[in-house]
Amino acid sequence: MKRRQLLTQLSALAGATALPVLPAFADNSKIVLGQSAPLSGPAKELGEQFREGALLAFDYMNQRGGVNGRRIELRSLDDGYEPERCVANTRKLLDEGVTALFGYIGTPTSLAALPLASAAKVPFFAPFTGAEALRTPFNRYAFHIRASYDDECDEIVRQLKSVGIKKVAVFYQNDAYGQAGLSGMEAALKKHGMAPVATATVERNSVEVTAAVKAIMAAQPEAIVQISAYKSCAAFIRQARHAMFLGNFYNLSFVGAQALAHELGKDSRGVVVSQVVPFPFSGTNPLAQEYAQRAKAAGKELGYTGIEGFVAAKVLIEGLRRAGNNLSSDSLISALEGLRDFDAGGFFINFNAQKHTGSKFVDMTILTADGKVRR
């Protein structure tokens, strides 16, 4: 009887003093990263391709014992490219104690999530956006792999000027992404004494572009710069071609070159897309070679969005490795800030304590009628 009473008392005591569930970073067997991305809806190809590219690097590392003996787990939640859903996902991931937030897709979603990451003092690494609002003012917790939209717009305008084009219209998404791109284009054009001859918008996650096509065609532009997701850009291109527009279309990298080509089919001929990572379809540099090797082994299609996810994961892996066994937000940030002239395979990343934008690389590509991307 005394033994039974003692066991009962011990059981009650254990229940009263039971430890709470530990957050993910307290599990010394793994490193948990959190991602909110469109895995459904009109922008899902971007989320899926970025995630697949990142997993090529993370899985390869895990197969070799992980980083400092710890496996990497990427927890991805679907936000459908909607800021409200992204906020809910981010709060959930932060409550679970992720080591870092990684690979968020898009400007409006990233702008909604970054304040939460900053308040929680959790690194916000490699968002798939070039918006200046995420870079200025400087944020200790935000790290960017890609060049900015301003950098891309400068390169587009330089190309337009080189072929004598002066009448440029801008079709943009009516949200933070579209506004960021429009501001970049206006600033880039102003440097050359130019301004858009017309602008028109489309709502996020919509393909209702008829009014926008009519407004822009009325200005008779020689070229149209598009700052929107791939489905709305494709819808605009088709309708503009039907209205006999014969000029070129220019897109920022966020559109996703492969996604746009797949959406357009034979109508993709002559569409120009700026890019912020190396050409992924041939082994012209070590990064492209490594990415192609990992993708082939995993049965994944090559693409610009995929290689961006891949290089983002590679850079983060190096930061985690340098952070050592006592991993924390501070140790990871310090390690990332030490990546100066880091060679990710012919693609160099430069961070320091005052600069968290790793690259200013911009390249120009063109889509062909057979759905290919050419340099």
Tab-separated table of C-alpha atoms in Angstrom:
chain	number	residue	atom	x	y	z
A	1	MET	CA	0.000	0.000	0.000
A	2	LYS	CA	2.788	2.437	0.916
A	3	ARG	CA	4.586	1.574	-2.320
A	4	ARG	CA	1.410	2.243	-4.327
A	5	GLN	CA	0.894	5.579	-2.540
A	6	LEU	CA	4.502	6.558	-3.187
A	7	LEU	CA	4.192	5.806	-6.916
A	8	THR	CA	0.958	7.815	-7.091
A	9	GLN	CA	2.602	10.779	-5.391
A	10	LEU	CA	5.632	10.585	-7.685
A	11	SER	CA	3.370	10.420	-10.735
A	12	ALA	CA	1.419	13.490	-9.600
A	13	LEU	CA	4.651	15.366	-8.922
A	14	ALA	CA	5.997	14.519	-12.372
A	15	GLY	CA	2.786	15.780	-13.953
A	16	ALA	CA	2.903	19.023	-11.980
A	17	THR	CA	6.533	19.720	-12.887
A	18	ALA	CA	6.598	18.346	-16.429
A	19	LEU	CA	8.813	20.369	-18.729
A	20	PRO	CA	7.177	22.219	-21.628
A	21	VAL	CA	7.735	21.023	-25.181
A	22	LEU	CA	11.119	22.308	-26.274
A	23	PRO	CA	11.375	24.480	-29.397
A	24	ALA	CA	12.914	23.042	-32.538
A	25	PHE	CA	16.337	24.658	-32.050
A	26	ALA	CA	16.743	22.808	-28.752
A	27	ASP	CA	16.790	19.495	-30.637
A	28	ASN	CA	20.509	18.928	-31.099
A	29	SER	CA	19.895	16.294	-33.755
A	30	LYS	CA	18.581	18.730	-36.377
A	31	ILE	CA	18.408	22.317	-37.596
A	32	VAL	CA	14.870	23.401	-38.472
A	33	LEU	CA	14.248	26.096	-41.079
A	34	GLY	CA	10.837	27.621	-41.754
A	35	GLN	CA	9.435	28.688	-45.107
A	36	SER	CA	6.144	30.255	-46.157
A	37	ALA	CA	5.646	30.055	-49.919
A	38	PRO	CA	2.955	29.703	-52.589
A	39	LEU	CA	2.563	25.939	-52.985
A	40	SER	CA	-0.887	26.395	-54.509
A	41	GLY	CA	-2.549	29.074	-56.620
A	42	PRO	CA	-1.307	31.133	-59.583
A	43	ALA	CA	2.267	31.522	-58.249
A	44	LYS	CA	2.786	27.953	-57.051
A	45	GLU	CA	5.498	27.084	-59.592
A	46	LEU	CA	7.773	29.683	-58.005
A	47	GLY	CA	7.338	28.243	-54.518
A	48	GLU	CA	7.688	24.654	-55.675
A	49	GLN	CA	10.763	25.277	-57.832
A	50	PHE	CA	12.605	27.351	-55.209
A	51	ARG	CA	11.896	24.712	-52.555
A	52	GLU	CA	12.992	21.850	-54.809
A	53	GLY	CA	16.247	23.642	-55.619
A	54	ALA	CA	16.976	24.266	-51.943
A	55	LEU	CA	16.252	20.650	-51.036
A	56	LEU	CA	18.832	19.477	-53.575
A	57	ALA	CA	21.500	21.143	-51.405
A	58	PHE	CA	19.963	20.335	-48.008
A	59	ASP	CA	19.330	16.663	-48.834
A	60	TYR	CA	22.834	16.236	-50.210
A	61	MET	CA	24.257	17.659	-46.990
A	62	ASN	CA	22.007	15.460	-44.846
A	63	GLN	CA	23.145	12.348	-46.705
A	64	ARG	CA	26.662	13.198	-45.574
A	65	GLY	CA	25.841	13.627	-41.919
A	66	GLY	CA	24.362	17.126	-41.893
A	67	VAL	CA	25.968	20.361	-40.709
A	68	ASN	CA	28.184	19.895	-37.670
A	69	GLY	CA	26.471	16.532	-37.170
A	70	ARG	CA	22.917	17.944	-37.350
A	71	ARG	CA	20.419	17.275	-40.138
A	72	ILE	CA	18.612	20.171	-41.822
A	73	GLU	CA	14.812	20.097	-41.920
A	74	LEU	CA	12.931	22.564	-44.142
A	75	ARG	CA	9.338	23.077	-42.991
A	76	SER	CA	7.349	24.666	-45.825
A	77	LEU	CA	3.833	26.057	-45.373
A	78	ASP	CA	1.548	27.169	-48.200
A	79	ASP	CA	0.508	30.836	-48.248
A	80	GLY	CA	-0.923	30.989	-51.785
A	81	TYR	CA	1.039	34.240	-52.281
A	82	GLU	CA	-1.275	36.040	-49.835
A	83	PRO	CA	0.217	38.203	-47.040
A	84	GLU	CA	-2.428	37.300	-44.412
A	85	ARG	CA	-1.770	33.576	-44.804
A	86	CYS	CA	1.973	34.241	-44.761
A	87	VAL	CA	1.673	36.065	-41.433
A	88	ALA	CA	-0.222	33.128	-39.893
A	89	ASN	CA	2.375	30.685	-41.238
A	90	THR	CA	5.243	32.799	-39.935
A	91	ARG	CA	3.780	33.004	-36.437
A	92	LYS	CA	3.349	29.224	-36.428
A	93	LEU	CA	6.923	28.628	-37.553
A	94	LEU	CA	8.320	31.067	-34.990
A	95	ASP	CA	6.245	29.416	-32.247
A	96	GLU	CA	7.841	26.122	-33.268
A	97	GLY	CA	11.260	27.666	-32.650
A	98	VAL	CA	12.823	27.531	-36.118
A	99	THR	CA	16.481	28.499	-36.386
A	100	ALA	CA	15.838	30.763	-39.378
A	101	LEU	CA	13.143	31.727	-41.863
A	102	PHE	CA	14.271	30.785	-45.362
A	103	GLY	CA	13.229	31.316	-48.954
A	104	TYR	CA	10.014	33.312	-48.639
A	105	ILE	CA	8.494	33.970	-52.062
A	106	GLY	CA	7.420	37.462	-53.088
A	107	THR	CA	7.431	41.066	-51.924
A	108	PRO	CA	4.012	41.457	-50.240
A	109	THR	CA	4.443	38.252	-48.253
A	110	SER	CA	8.034	39.012	-47.268
A	111	LEU	CA	7.125	42.536	-46.183
A	112	ALA	CA	4.433	41.073	-43.945
A	113	ALA	CA	6.774	38.466	-42.441
A	114	LEU	CA	9.990	40.424	-41.884
A	115	PRO	CA	8.703	42.476	-38.895
A	116	LEU	CA	7.726	39.224	-37.154
A	117	ALA	CA	11.165	37.729	-37.768
A	118	SER	CA	12.863	40.906	-36.525
A	119	ALA	CA	10.749	41.015	-33.360
A	120	ALA	CA	11.597	37.369	-32.671
A	121	LYS	CA	15.292	38.035	-33.507
A	122	VAL	CA	15.296	35.207	-36.049
A	123	PRO	CA	17.282	35.506	-39.324
A	124	PHE	CA	15.175	36.055	-42.458
A	125	PHE	CA	17.320	34.539	-45.174
A	126	ALA	CA	17.163	34.687	-48.994
A	127	PRO	CA	13.645	35.921	-49.754
A	128	PHE	CA	12.766	35.519	-53.444
A	129	THR	CA	12.303	39.248	-54.051
A	130	GLY	CA	14.449	42.230	-54.950
A	131	ALA	CA	12.288	44.890	-53.310
A	132	GLU	CA	14.243	47.818	-51.901
A	133	ALA	CA	11.802	48.111	-48.980
A	134	LEU	CA	13.215	44.856	-47.593
A	135	ARG	CA	16.779	46.180	-47.825
A	136	THR	CA	16.404	49.816	-46.769
A	137	PRO	CA	16.660	50.704	-43.954
A	138	PHE	CA	19.232	48.097	-43.032
A	139	ASN	CA	17.836	45.220	-40.987
A	140	ARG	CA	20.232	43.049	-38.977
A	141	TYR	CA	18.041	39.971	-39.429
A	142	ALA	CA	17.453	40.177	-43.217
A	143	PHE	CA	19.947	38.608	-45.650
A	144	HIS	CA	19.558	38.787	-49.433
A	145	ILE	CA	21.281	36.562	-51.978
A	146	ARG	CA	19.933	38.243	-55.137
A	147	ALA	CA	20.414	41.630	-56.748
A	148	SER	CA	17.657	44.193	-56.205
A	149	TYR	CA	14.821	45.110	-58.564
A	150	ASP	CA	16.521	48.486	-58.960
A	151	ASP	CA	19.601	46.662	-60.296
A	152	GLU	CA	17.428	44.690	-62.732
A	153	CYS	CA	15.577	47.795	-63.912
A	154	ASP	CA	18.875	49.594	-64.563
A	155	GLU	CA	20.022	46.705	-66.760
A	156	ILE	CA	16.710	46.563	-68.662
A	157	VAL	CA	16.816	50.301	-69.405
A	158	ARG	CA	20.450	50.058	-70.533
A	159	GLN	CA	19.414	47.376	-73.019
A	160	LEU	CA	16.428	49.408	-74.219
A	161	LYS	CA	18.655	52.448	-74.763
A	162	SER	CA	21.217	50.358	-76.649
A	163	VAL	CA	18.634	49.469	-79.317
A	164	GLY	CA	17.150	52.970	-79.512
A	165	ILE	CA	13.836	52.328	-77.732
A	166	LYS	CA	12.380	55.427	-76.087
A	167	LYS	CA	8.651	54.764	-75.632
A	168	VAL	CA	8.359	52.338	-72.702
A	169	ALA	CA	5.141	51.330	-70.911
A	170	VAL	CA	4.921	49.510	-67.565
A	171	PHE	CA	2.359	46.848	-66.655
A	172	TYR	CA	2.527	46.082	-62.945
A	173	GLN	CA	0.860	44.151	-60.136
A	174	ASN	CA	-1.200	46.376	-57.833
A	175	ASP	CA	0.639	45.603	-54.600
A	176	ALA	CA	4.007	46.077	-52.909
A	177	TYR	CA	5.844	44.016	-55.555
A	178	GLY	CA	4.418	45.984	-58.452
A	179	GLN	CA	5.061	49.304	-56.719
A	180	ALA	CA	8.668	48.298	-56.016
A	181	GLY	CA	9.249	47.399	-59.646
A	182	LEU	CA	7.490	50.505	-60.941
A	183	SER	CA	9.632	52.726	-58.702
A	184	GLY	CA	12.744	50.962	-59.972
A	185	MET	CA	11.722	51.452	-63.607
A	186	GLU	CA	10.809	55.109	-63.115
A	187	ALA	CA	14.179	55.764	-61.440
A	188	ALA	CA	16.105	53.869	-64.139
A	189	LEU	CA	14.299	55.686	-66.959
A	190	LYS	CA	14.785	59.071	-65.274
A	191	LYS	CA	18.560	58.579	-65.366
A	192	HIS	CA	18.266	58.704	-69.163
A	193	GLY	CA	15.775	61.576	-69.304
A	194	MET	CA	12.816	59.255	-69.905
A	195	ALA	CA	9.538	58.312	-68.205
A	196	PRO	CA	6.900	55.620	-68.854
A	197	VAL	CA	4.533	56.587	-71.674
A	198	ALA	CA	1.769	54.618	-69.917
A	199	THR	CA	1.210	52.442	-66.863
A	200	ALA	CA	-1.550	49.956	-65.997
A	201	THR	CA	-2.185	47.440	-63.234
A	202	VAL	CA	-3.538	43.990	-62.456
A	203	GLU	CA	-4.629	42.695	-59.061
A	204	ARG	CA	-2.518	40.040	-57.340
A	205	ASN	CA	-3.571	36.464	-58.204
A	206	SER	CA	-5.790	37.762	-61.036
A	207	VAL	CA	-5.574	37.493	-64.834
A	208	GLU	CA	-8.105	40.247	-65.552
A	209	VAL	CA	-5.897	42.312	-67.832
A	210	THR	CA	-8.256	43.575	-70.570
A	211	ALA	CA	-8.455	47.130	-69.236
A	212	ALA	CA	-4.674	47.254	-68.736
A	213	VAL	CA	-4.024	46.103	-72.309
A	214	LYS	CA	-6.379	48.746	-73.693
A	215	ALA	CA	-4.783	51.541	-71.635
A	216	ILE	CA	-1.231	50.647	-72.613
A	217	MET	CA	-1.947	50.005	-76.299
A	218	ALA	CA	-3.456	53.488	-76.551
A	219	ALA	CA	-0.006	54.973	-75.828
A	220	GLN	CA	1.615	53.015	-78.700
A	221	PRO	CA	4.725	51.917	-76.757
A	222	GLU	CA	7.771	50.408	-78.427
A	223	ALA	CA	8.391	48.057	-75.460
A	224	ILE	CA	6.458	46.960	-72.384
A	225	VAL	CA	8.064	46.153	-69.037
A	226	GLN	CA	6.031	43.713	-66.930
A	227	ILE	CA	6.187	43.549	-63.130
A	228	SER	CA	3.748	40.835	-62.132
A	229	ALA	CA	3.386	37.068	-61.636
A	230	TYR	CA	3.687	34.727	-64.598
A	231	LYS	CA	-0.011	33.993	-65.185
A	232	SER	CA	-1.057	37.643	-65.416
A	233	CYS	CA	2.001	38.471	-67.541
A	234	ALA	CA	1.143	35.628	-69.924
A	235	ALA	CA	-2.478	36.795	-70.157
A	236	PHE	CA	-1.321	40.340	-70.931
A	237	ILE	CA	1.145	39.170	-73.602
A	238	ARG	CA	-1.484	37.111	-75.400
A	239	GLN	CA	-4.019	39.925	-75.450
A	240	ALA	CA	-1.425	42.515	-76.499
A	241	ARG	CA	-0.247	40.298	-79.367
A	242	HIS	CA	-3.876	39.857	-80.414
A	243	ALA	CA	-4.104	43.669	-80.447
A	244	MET	CA	-1.150	43.626	-82.887
A	245	PHE	CA	1.573	44.804	-80.505
A	246	LEU	CA	4.822	43.835	-82.240
A	247	GLY	CA	7.366	45.164	-79.720
A	248	ASN	CA	9.279	43.298	-77.043
A	249	PHE	CA	8.193	42.467	-73.502
A	250	TYR	CA	10.663	42.747	-70.611
A	251	ASN	CA	10.141	40.978	-67.277
A	252	LEU	CA	11.873	41.072	-63.907
A	253	SER	CA	13.333	37.806	-62.616
A	254	PHE	CA	10.483	37.220	-60.138
A	255	VAL	CA	8.203	36.249	-63.018
A	256	GLY	CA	9.981	32.870	-63.243
A	257	ALA	CA	11.293	32.331	-66.775
A	258	GLN	CA	10.309	28.655	-66.986
A	259	ALA	CA	6.881	29.252	-65.465
A	260	LEU	CA	6.230	32.055	-67.956
A	261	ALA	CA	7.476	29.985	-70.897
A	262	HIS	CA	5.283	27.035	-69.881
A	263	GLU	CA	2.275	29.325	-69.552
A	264	LEU	CA	2.838	31.018	-72.923
A	265	GLY	CA	3.890	28.066	-75.076
A	266	LYS	CA	4.679	29.235	-78.620
A	267	ASP	CA	3.675	32.798	-77.652
A	268	SER	CA	6.809	33.115	-75.520
A	269	ARG	CA	9.009	34.012	-78.496
A	270	GLY	CA	10.838	37.278	-77.990
A	271	VAL	CA	9.994	37.797	-74.314
A	272	VAL	CA	13.022	39.084	-72.369
A	273	VAL	CA	13.600	38.214	-68.679
A	274	SER	CA	16.316	39.672	-66.455
A	275	GLN	CA	18.049	37.122	-64.218
A	276	VAL	CA	19.933	37.378	-60.922
A	277	VAL	CA	21.644	33.963	-60.868
A	278	PRO	CA	23.845	32.193	-63.437
A	279	PHE	CA	22.461	30.397	-66.508
A	280	PRO	CA	21.388	26.971	-65.191
A	281	PHE	CA	21.030	25.015	-68.440
A	282	SER	CA	24.685	24.397	-69.265
A	283	GLY	CA	27.795	23.768	-67.234
A	284	THR	CA	29.322	27.155	-67.877
A	285	ASN	CA	30.395	27.563	-64.260
A	286	PRO	CA	30.876	25.260	-61.264
A	287	LEU	CA	27.585	26.293	-59.641
A	288	ALA	CA	25.560	25.385	-62.745
A	289	GLN	CA	27.451	22.095	-63.052
A	290	GLU	CA	26.788	21.150	-59.433
A	291	TYR	CA	23.135	22.180	-59.629
A	292	ALA	CA	22.607	20.182	-62.835
A	293	GLN	CA	24.251	17.115	-61.293
A	294	ARG	CA	22.060	17.231	-58.166
A	295	ALA	CA	18.891	17.947	-60.181
A	296	LYS	CA	19.549	15.088	-62.604
A	297	ALA	CA	20.126	12.663	-59.730
A	298	ALA	CA	16.824	13.735	-58.139
A	299	GLY	CA	14.888	13.744	-61.423
A	300	LYS	CA	14.155	17.491	-61.221
A	301	GLU	CA	13.819	19.972	-64.097
A	302	LEU	CA	16.483	22.652	-64.398
A	303	GLY	CA	15.439	26.274	-64.034
A	304	TYR	CA	16.348	29.732	-62.803
A	305	THR	CA	14.079	29.580	-59.757
A	306	GLY	CA	15.499	26.186	-58.859
A	307	ILE	CA	19.116	27.297	-59.062
A	308	GLU	CA	18.301	30.351	-56.927
A	309	GLY	CA	16.895	28.061	-54.231
A	310	PHE	CA	19.971	25.857	-54.603
A	311	VAL	CA	22.524	28.643	-54.189
A	312	ALA	CA	20.539	30.172	-51.295
A	313	ALA	CA	20.698	26.823	-49.498
A	314	LYS	CA	24.412	26.456	-50.236
A	315	VAL	CA	25.189	29.863	-48.739
A	316	LEU	CA	23.068	29.190	-45.658
A	317	ILE	CA	24.755	25.807	-45.177
A	318	GLU	CA	28.125	27.554	-45.121
A	319	GLY	CA	26.831	30.047	-42.568
A	320	LEU	CA	25.491	27.227	-40.381
A	321	ARG	CA	28.805	25.386	-40.649
A	322	ARG	CA	30.793	28.445	-39.570
A	323	ALA	CA	28.352	29.142	-36.709
A	324	GLY	CA	29.633	25.956	-35.062
A	325	ASN	CA	28.053	23.688	-32.492
A	326	ASN	CA	26.630	26.470	-30.307
A	327	LEU	CA	24.085	27.543	-32.913
A	328	SER	CA	21.980	30.616	-32.139
A	329	SER	CA	20.607	33.587	-34.025
A	330	ASP	CA	23.610	35.686	-33.027
A	331	SER	CA	26.178	33.049	-33.972
A	332	LEU	CA	24.484	32.462	-37.339
A	333	ILE	CA	24.307	36.183	-38.111
A	334	SER	CA	27.977	36.625	-37.200
A	335	ALA	CA	28.928	33.659	-39.371
A	336	LEU	CA	26.956	34.971	-42.352
A	337	GLU	CA	28.508	38.418	-41.961
A	338	GLY	CA	31.887	36.730	-42.283
A	339	LEU	CA	31.096	35.475	-45.803
A	340	ARG	CA	33.243	37.870	-47.792
A	341	ASP	CA	33.999	36.903	-51.389
A	342	PHE	CA	32.468	33.515	-50.633
A	343	ASP	CA	32.660	31.410	-53.792
A	344	ALA	CA	29.439	29.419	-54.219
A	345	GLY	CA	30.751	28.047	-57.516
A	346	GLY	CA	31.682	31.005	-59.696
A	347	PHE	CA	28.889	33.018	-58.053
A	348	PHE	CA	30.310	35.203	-55.293
A	349	ILE	CA	28.542	36.363	-52.136
A	350	ASN	CA	29.685	39.313	-50.040
A	351	PHE	CA	28.174	40.034	-46.633
A	352	ASN	CA	29.499	42.096	-43.751
A	353	ALA	CA	28.134	43.711	-40.588
A	354	GLN	CA	26.772	46.703	-42.536
A	355	LYS	CA	25.843	44.950	-45.800
A	356	HIS	CA	23.415	42.037	-46.095
A	357	THR	CA	22.909	42.069	-49.880
A	358	GLY	CA	25.185	39.363	-51.198
A	359	SER	CA	25.173	39.931	-54.967
A	360	LYS	CA	24.475	42.534	-57.651
A	361	PHE	CA	24.709	40.055	-60.524
A	362	VAL	CA	22.189	40.690	-63.354
A	363	ASP	CA	22.010	38.880	-66.687
A	364	MET	CA	19.529	39.116	-69.579
A	365	THR	CA	17.802	36.163	-71.262
A	366	ILE	CA	15.179	35.696	-73.967
A	367	LEU	CA	12.430	33.096	-74.315
A	368	THR	CA	11.949	31.153	-77.541
A	369	ALA	CA	8.872	29.681	-79.225
A	370	ASP	CA	9.870	26.158	-78.104
A	371	GLY	CA	9.748	27.180	-74.427
A	372	LYS	CA	13.508	27.488	-73.985
A	373	VAL	CA	15.498	30.231	-72.273
A	374	ARG	CA	18.449	31.629	-74.216
A	375	ARG	CA	21.168	34.078	-73.254
